PDB file of C-alpha atoms in Angstrom:
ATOM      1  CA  UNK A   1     -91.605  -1.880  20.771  1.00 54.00           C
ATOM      2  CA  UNK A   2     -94.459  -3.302  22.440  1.00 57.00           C
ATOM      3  CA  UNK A   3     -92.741  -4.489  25.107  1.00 67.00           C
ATOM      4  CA  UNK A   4     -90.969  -0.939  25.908  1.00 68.00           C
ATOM      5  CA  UNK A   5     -94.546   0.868  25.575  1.00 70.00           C
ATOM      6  CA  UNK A   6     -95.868  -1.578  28.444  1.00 77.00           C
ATOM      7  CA  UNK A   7     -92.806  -1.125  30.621  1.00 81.00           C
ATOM      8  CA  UNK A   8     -93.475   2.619  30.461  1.00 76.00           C
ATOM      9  CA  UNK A   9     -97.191   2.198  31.141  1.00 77.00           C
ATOM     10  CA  UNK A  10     -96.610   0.386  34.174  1.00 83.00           C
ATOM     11  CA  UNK A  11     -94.566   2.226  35.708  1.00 82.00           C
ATOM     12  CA  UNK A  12     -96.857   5.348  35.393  1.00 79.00           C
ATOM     13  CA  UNK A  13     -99.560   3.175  36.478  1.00 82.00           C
ATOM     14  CA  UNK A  14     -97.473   2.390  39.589  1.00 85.00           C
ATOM     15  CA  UNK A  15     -96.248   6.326  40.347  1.00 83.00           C
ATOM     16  CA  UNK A  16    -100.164   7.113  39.861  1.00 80.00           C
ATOM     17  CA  UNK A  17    -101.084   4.510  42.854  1.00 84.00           C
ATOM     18  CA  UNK A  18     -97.841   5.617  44.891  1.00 86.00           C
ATOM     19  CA  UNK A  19     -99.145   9.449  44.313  1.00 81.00           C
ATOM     20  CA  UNK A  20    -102.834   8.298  45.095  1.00 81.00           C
ATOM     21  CA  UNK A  21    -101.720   6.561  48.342  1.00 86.00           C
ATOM     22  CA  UNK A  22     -99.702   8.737  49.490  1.00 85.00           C
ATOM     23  CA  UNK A  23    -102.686  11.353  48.936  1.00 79.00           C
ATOM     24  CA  UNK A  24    -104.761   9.488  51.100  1.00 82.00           C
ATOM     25  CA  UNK A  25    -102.598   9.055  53.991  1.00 85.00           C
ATOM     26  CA  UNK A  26    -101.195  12.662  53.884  1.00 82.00           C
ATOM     27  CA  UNK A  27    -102.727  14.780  56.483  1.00 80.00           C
ATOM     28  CA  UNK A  28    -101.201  18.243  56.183  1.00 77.00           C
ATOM     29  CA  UNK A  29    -102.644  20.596  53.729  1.00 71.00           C
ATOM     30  CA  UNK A  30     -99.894  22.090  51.950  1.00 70.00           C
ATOM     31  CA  UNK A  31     -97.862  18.453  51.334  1.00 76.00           C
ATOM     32  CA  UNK A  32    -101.375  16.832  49.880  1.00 76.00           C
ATOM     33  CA  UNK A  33    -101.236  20.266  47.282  1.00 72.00           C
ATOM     34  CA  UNK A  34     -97.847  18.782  45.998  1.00 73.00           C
ATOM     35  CA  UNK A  35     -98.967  15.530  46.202  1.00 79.00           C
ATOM     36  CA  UNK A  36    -101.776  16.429  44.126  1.00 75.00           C
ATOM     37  CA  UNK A  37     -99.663  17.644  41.667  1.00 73.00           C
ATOM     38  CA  UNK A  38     -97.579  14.847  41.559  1.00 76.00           C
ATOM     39  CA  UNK A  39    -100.583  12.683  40.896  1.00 77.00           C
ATOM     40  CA  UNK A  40    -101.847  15.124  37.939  1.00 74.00           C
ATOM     41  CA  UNK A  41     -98.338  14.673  36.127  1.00 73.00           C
ATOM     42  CA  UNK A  42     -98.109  10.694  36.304  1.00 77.00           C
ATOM     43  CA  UNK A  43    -102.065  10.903  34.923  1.00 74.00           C
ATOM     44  CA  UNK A  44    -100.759  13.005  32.128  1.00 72.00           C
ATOM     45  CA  UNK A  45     -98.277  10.593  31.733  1.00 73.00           C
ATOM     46  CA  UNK A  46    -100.957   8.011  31.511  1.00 72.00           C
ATOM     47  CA  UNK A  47    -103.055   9.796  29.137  1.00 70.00           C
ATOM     48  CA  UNK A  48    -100.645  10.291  26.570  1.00 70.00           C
ATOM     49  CA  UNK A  49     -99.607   6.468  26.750  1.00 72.00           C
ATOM     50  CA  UNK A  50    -103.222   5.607  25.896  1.00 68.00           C
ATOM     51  CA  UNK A  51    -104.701   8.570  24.192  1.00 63.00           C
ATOM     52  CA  UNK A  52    -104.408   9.519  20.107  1.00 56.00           C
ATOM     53  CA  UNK A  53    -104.178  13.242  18.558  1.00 56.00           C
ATOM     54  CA  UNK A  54    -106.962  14.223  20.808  1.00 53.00           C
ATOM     55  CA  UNK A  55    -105.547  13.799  23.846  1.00 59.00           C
ATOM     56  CA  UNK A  56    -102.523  15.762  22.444  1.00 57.00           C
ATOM     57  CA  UNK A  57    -104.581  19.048  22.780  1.00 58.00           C
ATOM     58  CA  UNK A  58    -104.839  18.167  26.241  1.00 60.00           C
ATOM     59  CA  UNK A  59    -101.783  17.420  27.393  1.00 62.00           C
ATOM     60  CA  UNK A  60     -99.579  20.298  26.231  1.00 60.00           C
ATOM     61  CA  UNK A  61    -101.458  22.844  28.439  1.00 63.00           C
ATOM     62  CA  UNK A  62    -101.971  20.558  31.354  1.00 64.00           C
ATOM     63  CA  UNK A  63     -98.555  19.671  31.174  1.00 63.00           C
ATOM     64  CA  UNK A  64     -97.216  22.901  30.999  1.00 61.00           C
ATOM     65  CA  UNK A  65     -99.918  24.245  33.914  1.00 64.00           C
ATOM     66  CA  UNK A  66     -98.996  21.222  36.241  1.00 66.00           C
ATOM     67  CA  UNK A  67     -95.204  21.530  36.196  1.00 64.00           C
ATOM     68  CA  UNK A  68     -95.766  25.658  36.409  1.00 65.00           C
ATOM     69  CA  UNK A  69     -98.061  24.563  39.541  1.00 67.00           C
ATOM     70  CA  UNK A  70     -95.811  21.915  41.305  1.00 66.00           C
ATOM     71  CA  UNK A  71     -93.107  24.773  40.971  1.00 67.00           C
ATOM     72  CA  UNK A  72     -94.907  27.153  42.530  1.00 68.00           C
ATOM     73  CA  UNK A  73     -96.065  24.873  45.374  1.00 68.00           C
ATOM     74  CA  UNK A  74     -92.396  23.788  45.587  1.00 69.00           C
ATOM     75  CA  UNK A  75     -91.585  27.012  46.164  1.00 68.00           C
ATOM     76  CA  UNK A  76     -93.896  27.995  49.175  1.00 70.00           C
ATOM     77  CA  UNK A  77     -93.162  24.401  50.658  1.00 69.00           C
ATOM     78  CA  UNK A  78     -89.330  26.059  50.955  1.00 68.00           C
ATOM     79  CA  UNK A  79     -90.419  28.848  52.069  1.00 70.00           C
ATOM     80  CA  UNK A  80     -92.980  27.136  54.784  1.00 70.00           C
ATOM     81  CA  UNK A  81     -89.918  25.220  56.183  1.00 69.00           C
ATOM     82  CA  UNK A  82     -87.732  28.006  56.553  1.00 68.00           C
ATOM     83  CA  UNK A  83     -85.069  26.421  54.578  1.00 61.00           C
ATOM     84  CA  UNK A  84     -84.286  29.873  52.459  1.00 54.00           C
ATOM     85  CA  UNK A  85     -85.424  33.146  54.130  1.00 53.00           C
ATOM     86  CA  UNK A  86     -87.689  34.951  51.340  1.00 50.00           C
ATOM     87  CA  UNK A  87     -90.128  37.408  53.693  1.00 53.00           C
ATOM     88  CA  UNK A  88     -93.413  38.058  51.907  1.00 49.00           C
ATOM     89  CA  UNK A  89     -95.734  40.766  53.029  1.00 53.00           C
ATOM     90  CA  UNK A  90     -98.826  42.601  52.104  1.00 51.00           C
ATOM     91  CA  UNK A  91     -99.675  46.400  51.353  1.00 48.00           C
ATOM     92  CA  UNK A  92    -100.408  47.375  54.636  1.00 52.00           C
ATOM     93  CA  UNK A  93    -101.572  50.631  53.305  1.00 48.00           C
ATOM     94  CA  UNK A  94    -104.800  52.365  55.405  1.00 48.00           C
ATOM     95  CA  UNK A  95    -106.318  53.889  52.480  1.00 45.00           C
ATOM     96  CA  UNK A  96    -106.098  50.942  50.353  1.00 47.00           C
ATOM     97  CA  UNK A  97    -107.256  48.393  53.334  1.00 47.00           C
ATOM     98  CA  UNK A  98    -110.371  50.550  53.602  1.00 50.00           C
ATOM     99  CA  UNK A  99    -111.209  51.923  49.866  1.00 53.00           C
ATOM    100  CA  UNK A 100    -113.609  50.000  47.585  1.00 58.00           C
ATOM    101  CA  UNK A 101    -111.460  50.795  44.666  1.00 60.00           C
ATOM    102  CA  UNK A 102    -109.152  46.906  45.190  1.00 66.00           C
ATOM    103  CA  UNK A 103    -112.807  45.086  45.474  1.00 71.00           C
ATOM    104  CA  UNK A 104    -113.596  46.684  42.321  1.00 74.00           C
ATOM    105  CA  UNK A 105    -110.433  46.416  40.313  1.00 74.00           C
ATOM    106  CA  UNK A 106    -109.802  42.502  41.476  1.00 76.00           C
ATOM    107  CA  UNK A 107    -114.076  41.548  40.087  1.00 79.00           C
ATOM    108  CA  UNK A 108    -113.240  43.314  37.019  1.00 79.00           C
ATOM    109  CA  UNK A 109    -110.244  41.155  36.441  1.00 79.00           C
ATOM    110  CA  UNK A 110    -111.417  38.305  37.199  1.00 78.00           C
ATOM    111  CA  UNK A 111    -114.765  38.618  34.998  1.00 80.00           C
ATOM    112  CA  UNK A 112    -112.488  39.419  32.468  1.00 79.00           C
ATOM    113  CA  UNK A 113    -110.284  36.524  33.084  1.00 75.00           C
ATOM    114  CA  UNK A 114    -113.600  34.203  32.715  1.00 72.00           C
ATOM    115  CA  UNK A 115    -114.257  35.885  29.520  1.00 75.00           C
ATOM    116  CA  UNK A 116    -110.455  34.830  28.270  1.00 71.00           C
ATOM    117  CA  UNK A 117    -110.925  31.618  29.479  1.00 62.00           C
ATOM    118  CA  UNK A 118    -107.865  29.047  29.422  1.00 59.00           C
ATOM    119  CA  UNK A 119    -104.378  29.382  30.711  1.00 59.00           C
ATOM    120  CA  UNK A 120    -104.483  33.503  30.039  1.00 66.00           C
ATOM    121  CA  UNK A 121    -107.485  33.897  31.871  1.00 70.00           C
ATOM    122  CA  UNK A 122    -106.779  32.134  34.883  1.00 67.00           C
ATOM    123  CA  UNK A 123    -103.372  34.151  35.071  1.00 69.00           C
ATOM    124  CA  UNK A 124    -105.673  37.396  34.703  1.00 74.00           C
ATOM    125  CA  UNK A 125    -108.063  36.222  37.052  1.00 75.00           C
ATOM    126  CA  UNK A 126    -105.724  35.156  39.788  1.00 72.00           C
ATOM    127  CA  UNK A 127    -104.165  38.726  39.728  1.00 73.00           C
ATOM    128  CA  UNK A 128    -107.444  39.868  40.909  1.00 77.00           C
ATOM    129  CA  UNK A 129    -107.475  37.521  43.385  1.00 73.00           C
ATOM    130  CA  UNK A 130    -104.123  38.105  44.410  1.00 70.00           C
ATOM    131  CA  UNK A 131    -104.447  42.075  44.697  1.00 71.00           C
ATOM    132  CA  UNK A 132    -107.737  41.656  46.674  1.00 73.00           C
ATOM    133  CA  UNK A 133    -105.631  39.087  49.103  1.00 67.00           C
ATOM    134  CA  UNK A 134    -102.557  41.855  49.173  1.00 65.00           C
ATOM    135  CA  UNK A 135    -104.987  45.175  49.915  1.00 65.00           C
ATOM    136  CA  UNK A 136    -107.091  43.354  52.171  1.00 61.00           C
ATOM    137  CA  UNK A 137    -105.799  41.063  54.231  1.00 54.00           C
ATOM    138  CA  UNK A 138    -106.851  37.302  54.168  1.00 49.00           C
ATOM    139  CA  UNK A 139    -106.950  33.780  55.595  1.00 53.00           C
ATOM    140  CA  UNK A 140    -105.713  31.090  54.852  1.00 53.00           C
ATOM    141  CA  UNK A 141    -107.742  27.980  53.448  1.00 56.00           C
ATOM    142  CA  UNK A 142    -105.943  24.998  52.281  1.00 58.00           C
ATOM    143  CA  UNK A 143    -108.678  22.905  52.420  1.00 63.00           C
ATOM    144  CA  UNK A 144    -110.666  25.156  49.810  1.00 67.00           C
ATOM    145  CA  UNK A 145    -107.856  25.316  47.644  1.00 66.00           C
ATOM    146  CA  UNK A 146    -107.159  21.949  47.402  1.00 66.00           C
ATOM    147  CA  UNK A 147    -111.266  21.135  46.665  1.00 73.00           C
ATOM    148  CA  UNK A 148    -111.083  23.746  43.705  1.00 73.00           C
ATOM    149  CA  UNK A 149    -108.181  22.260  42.097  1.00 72.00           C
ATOM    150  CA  UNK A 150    -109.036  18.885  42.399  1.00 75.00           C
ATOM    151  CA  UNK A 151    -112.529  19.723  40.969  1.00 80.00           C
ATOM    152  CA  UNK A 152    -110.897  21.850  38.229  1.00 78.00           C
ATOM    153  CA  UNK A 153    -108.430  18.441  37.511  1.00 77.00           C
ATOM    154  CA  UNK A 154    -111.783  16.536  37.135  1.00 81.00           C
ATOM    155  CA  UNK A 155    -113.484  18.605  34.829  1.00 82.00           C
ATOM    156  CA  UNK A 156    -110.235  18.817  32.698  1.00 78.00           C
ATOM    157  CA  UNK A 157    -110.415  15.109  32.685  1.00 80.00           C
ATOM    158  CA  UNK A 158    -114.615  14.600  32.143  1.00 84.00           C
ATOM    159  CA  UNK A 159    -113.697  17.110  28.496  1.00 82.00           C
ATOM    160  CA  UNK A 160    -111.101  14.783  28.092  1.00 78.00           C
ATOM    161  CA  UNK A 161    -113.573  11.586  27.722  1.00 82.00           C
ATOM    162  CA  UNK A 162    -116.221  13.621  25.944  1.00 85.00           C
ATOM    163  CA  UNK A 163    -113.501  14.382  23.425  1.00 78.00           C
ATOM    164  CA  UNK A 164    -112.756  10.695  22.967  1.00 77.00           C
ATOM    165  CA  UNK A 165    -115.951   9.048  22.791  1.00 82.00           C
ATOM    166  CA  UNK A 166    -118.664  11.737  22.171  1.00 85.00           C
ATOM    167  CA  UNK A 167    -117.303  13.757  19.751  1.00 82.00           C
ATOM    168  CA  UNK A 168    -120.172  15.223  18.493  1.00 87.00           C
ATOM    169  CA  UNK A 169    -119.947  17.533  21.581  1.00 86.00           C
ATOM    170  CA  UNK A 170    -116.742  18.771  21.120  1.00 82.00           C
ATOM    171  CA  UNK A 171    -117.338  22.488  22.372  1.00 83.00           C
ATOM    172  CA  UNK A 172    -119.025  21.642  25.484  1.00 84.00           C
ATOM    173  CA  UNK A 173    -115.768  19.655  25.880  1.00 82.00           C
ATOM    174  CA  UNK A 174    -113.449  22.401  24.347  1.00 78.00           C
ATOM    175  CA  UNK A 175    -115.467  24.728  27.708  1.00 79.00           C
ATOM    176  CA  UNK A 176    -114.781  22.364  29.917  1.00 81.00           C
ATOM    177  CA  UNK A 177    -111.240  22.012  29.101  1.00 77.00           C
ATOM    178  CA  UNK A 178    -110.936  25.844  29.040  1.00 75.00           C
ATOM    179  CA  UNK A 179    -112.351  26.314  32.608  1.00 76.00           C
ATOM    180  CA  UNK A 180    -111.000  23.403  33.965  1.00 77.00           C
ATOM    181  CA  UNK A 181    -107.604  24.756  33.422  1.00 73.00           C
ATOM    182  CA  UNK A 182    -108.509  28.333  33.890  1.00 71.00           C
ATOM    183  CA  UNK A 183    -109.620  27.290  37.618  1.00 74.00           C
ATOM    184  CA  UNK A 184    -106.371  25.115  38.153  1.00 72.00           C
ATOM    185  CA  UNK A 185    -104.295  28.696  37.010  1.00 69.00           C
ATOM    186  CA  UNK A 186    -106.189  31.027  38.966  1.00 68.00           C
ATOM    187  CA  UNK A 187    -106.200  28.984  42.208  1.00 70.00           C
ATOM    188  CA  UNK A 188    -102.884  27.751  42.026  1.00 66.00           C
ATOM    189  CA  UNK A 189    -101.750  31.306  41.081  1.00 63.00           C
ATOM    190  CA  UNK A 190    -103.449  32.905  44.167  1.00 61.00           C
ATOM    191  CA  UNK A 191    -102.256  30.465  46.485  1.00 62.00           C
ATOM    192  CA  UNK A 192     -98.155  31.305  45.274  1.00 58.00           C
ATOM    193  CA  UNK A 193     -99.285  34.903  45.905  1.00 54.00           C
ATOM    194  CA  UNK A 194    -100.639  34.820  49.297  1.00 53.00           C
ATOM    195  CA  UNK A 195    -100.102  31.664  51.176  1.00 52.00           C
ATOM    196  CA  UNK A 196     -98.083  31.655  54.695  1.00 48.00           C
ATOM    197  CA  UNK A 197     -97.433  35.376  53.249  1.00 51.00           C
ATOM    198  CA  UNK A 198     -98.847  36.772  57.346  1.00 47.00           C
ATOM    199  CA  UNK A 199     -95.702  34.577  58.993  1.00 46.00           C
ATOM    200  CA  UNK A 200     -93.296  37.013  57.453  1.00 47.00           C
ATOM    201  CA  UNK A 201     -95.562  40.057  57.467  1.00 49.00           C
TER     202      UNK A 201
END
């Protein structure tokens, strides 16, 4: 038993460092996005080698959010490439472009989204994002992208460690988990709605 639960430890251990290296050498933005996803999943993996029923609370979202996320990236890495032909463009409506009405709408849902907090809120909050993106135009910015969700992953992590050894704090943790993951949704979500969406407009 002991013996299989080290096995499987290691070789996390190892895909972590792989996905970590490979991070670090990587250069353009949107393959370092999937590599970052990559990494999130074998320190999931990690964490529920080594963590107990707290960790478990954890995991399930993350889990669920990462795969969702590496998906989604998947998915505009195809579409980058060329290797299936899936145009995306934006409303190129005048009255739209030029109201206040899609600045308005896209605050109020993502307020709201922060209010929800977790999963459900970053999916609200994104869709604010996302219609702002669609009505008025954008550009694109990997490099921002990639800071939020990395700082979103850390956060997620920090609640983890409060859970474990300060427990006393557990809501500060329980709000740090929530945004952490809320971020991750909302950024990751914007980015599958907008990104390399002008080379087909």
């Amino acid at each position: 038993m002991w013996g299989e639960y080290s096995t499987g430890l290691l070789l996390v251990l190892v895909a972590a460092v792989i996905g970590f290296v490979a991070l670090a050498v990587e250069t353009d933005d949107l393959h370092r996005l999937l590599l970052l996803d990559l990494v999130e999943i074998a320190a999931l993996g990690i964490i529920a080698l080594l963590g107990s029923d707290l960790a478990e609370a954890l995991i399930l979202p993350g889990l669920t959010v990462g795969i969702a996320e590496l998906l989604a990236l998947s998915q505009i890495y195809v579409t980058k490439e060329n290797l299936k032909d899936r145009p995306v463009r934006g409303l190129n409506i005048e009255v739209i472009q030029k109201a206040d009405a899609p600045a308005v709408l896209s605050a109020f849902l993502v307020v709201y989204g922060l209010i929800l907090s977790g999963f459900t809120g970053g999916g609200v909050a994104a869709l604010g994002l996302v219609f702002f993106f669609a009505s008025r135009g954008y550009k694109e910015d990997l490099e921002m992208l990639e800071m939020a969700g990395g700082i979103s992953w850390a956060v997620w992590i920090l609640a983890f460690f409060v859970f474990m050894f300060l427990p006393q704090y557990w809501f500060i943790a329980l709000m740090c988990a929530g945004v952490g993951i809320l971020i991750k949704v909302m950024v990751k979500l914007s980015l599958s709605g907008t990104v390399w969406g002008e080379r087909h407009g």
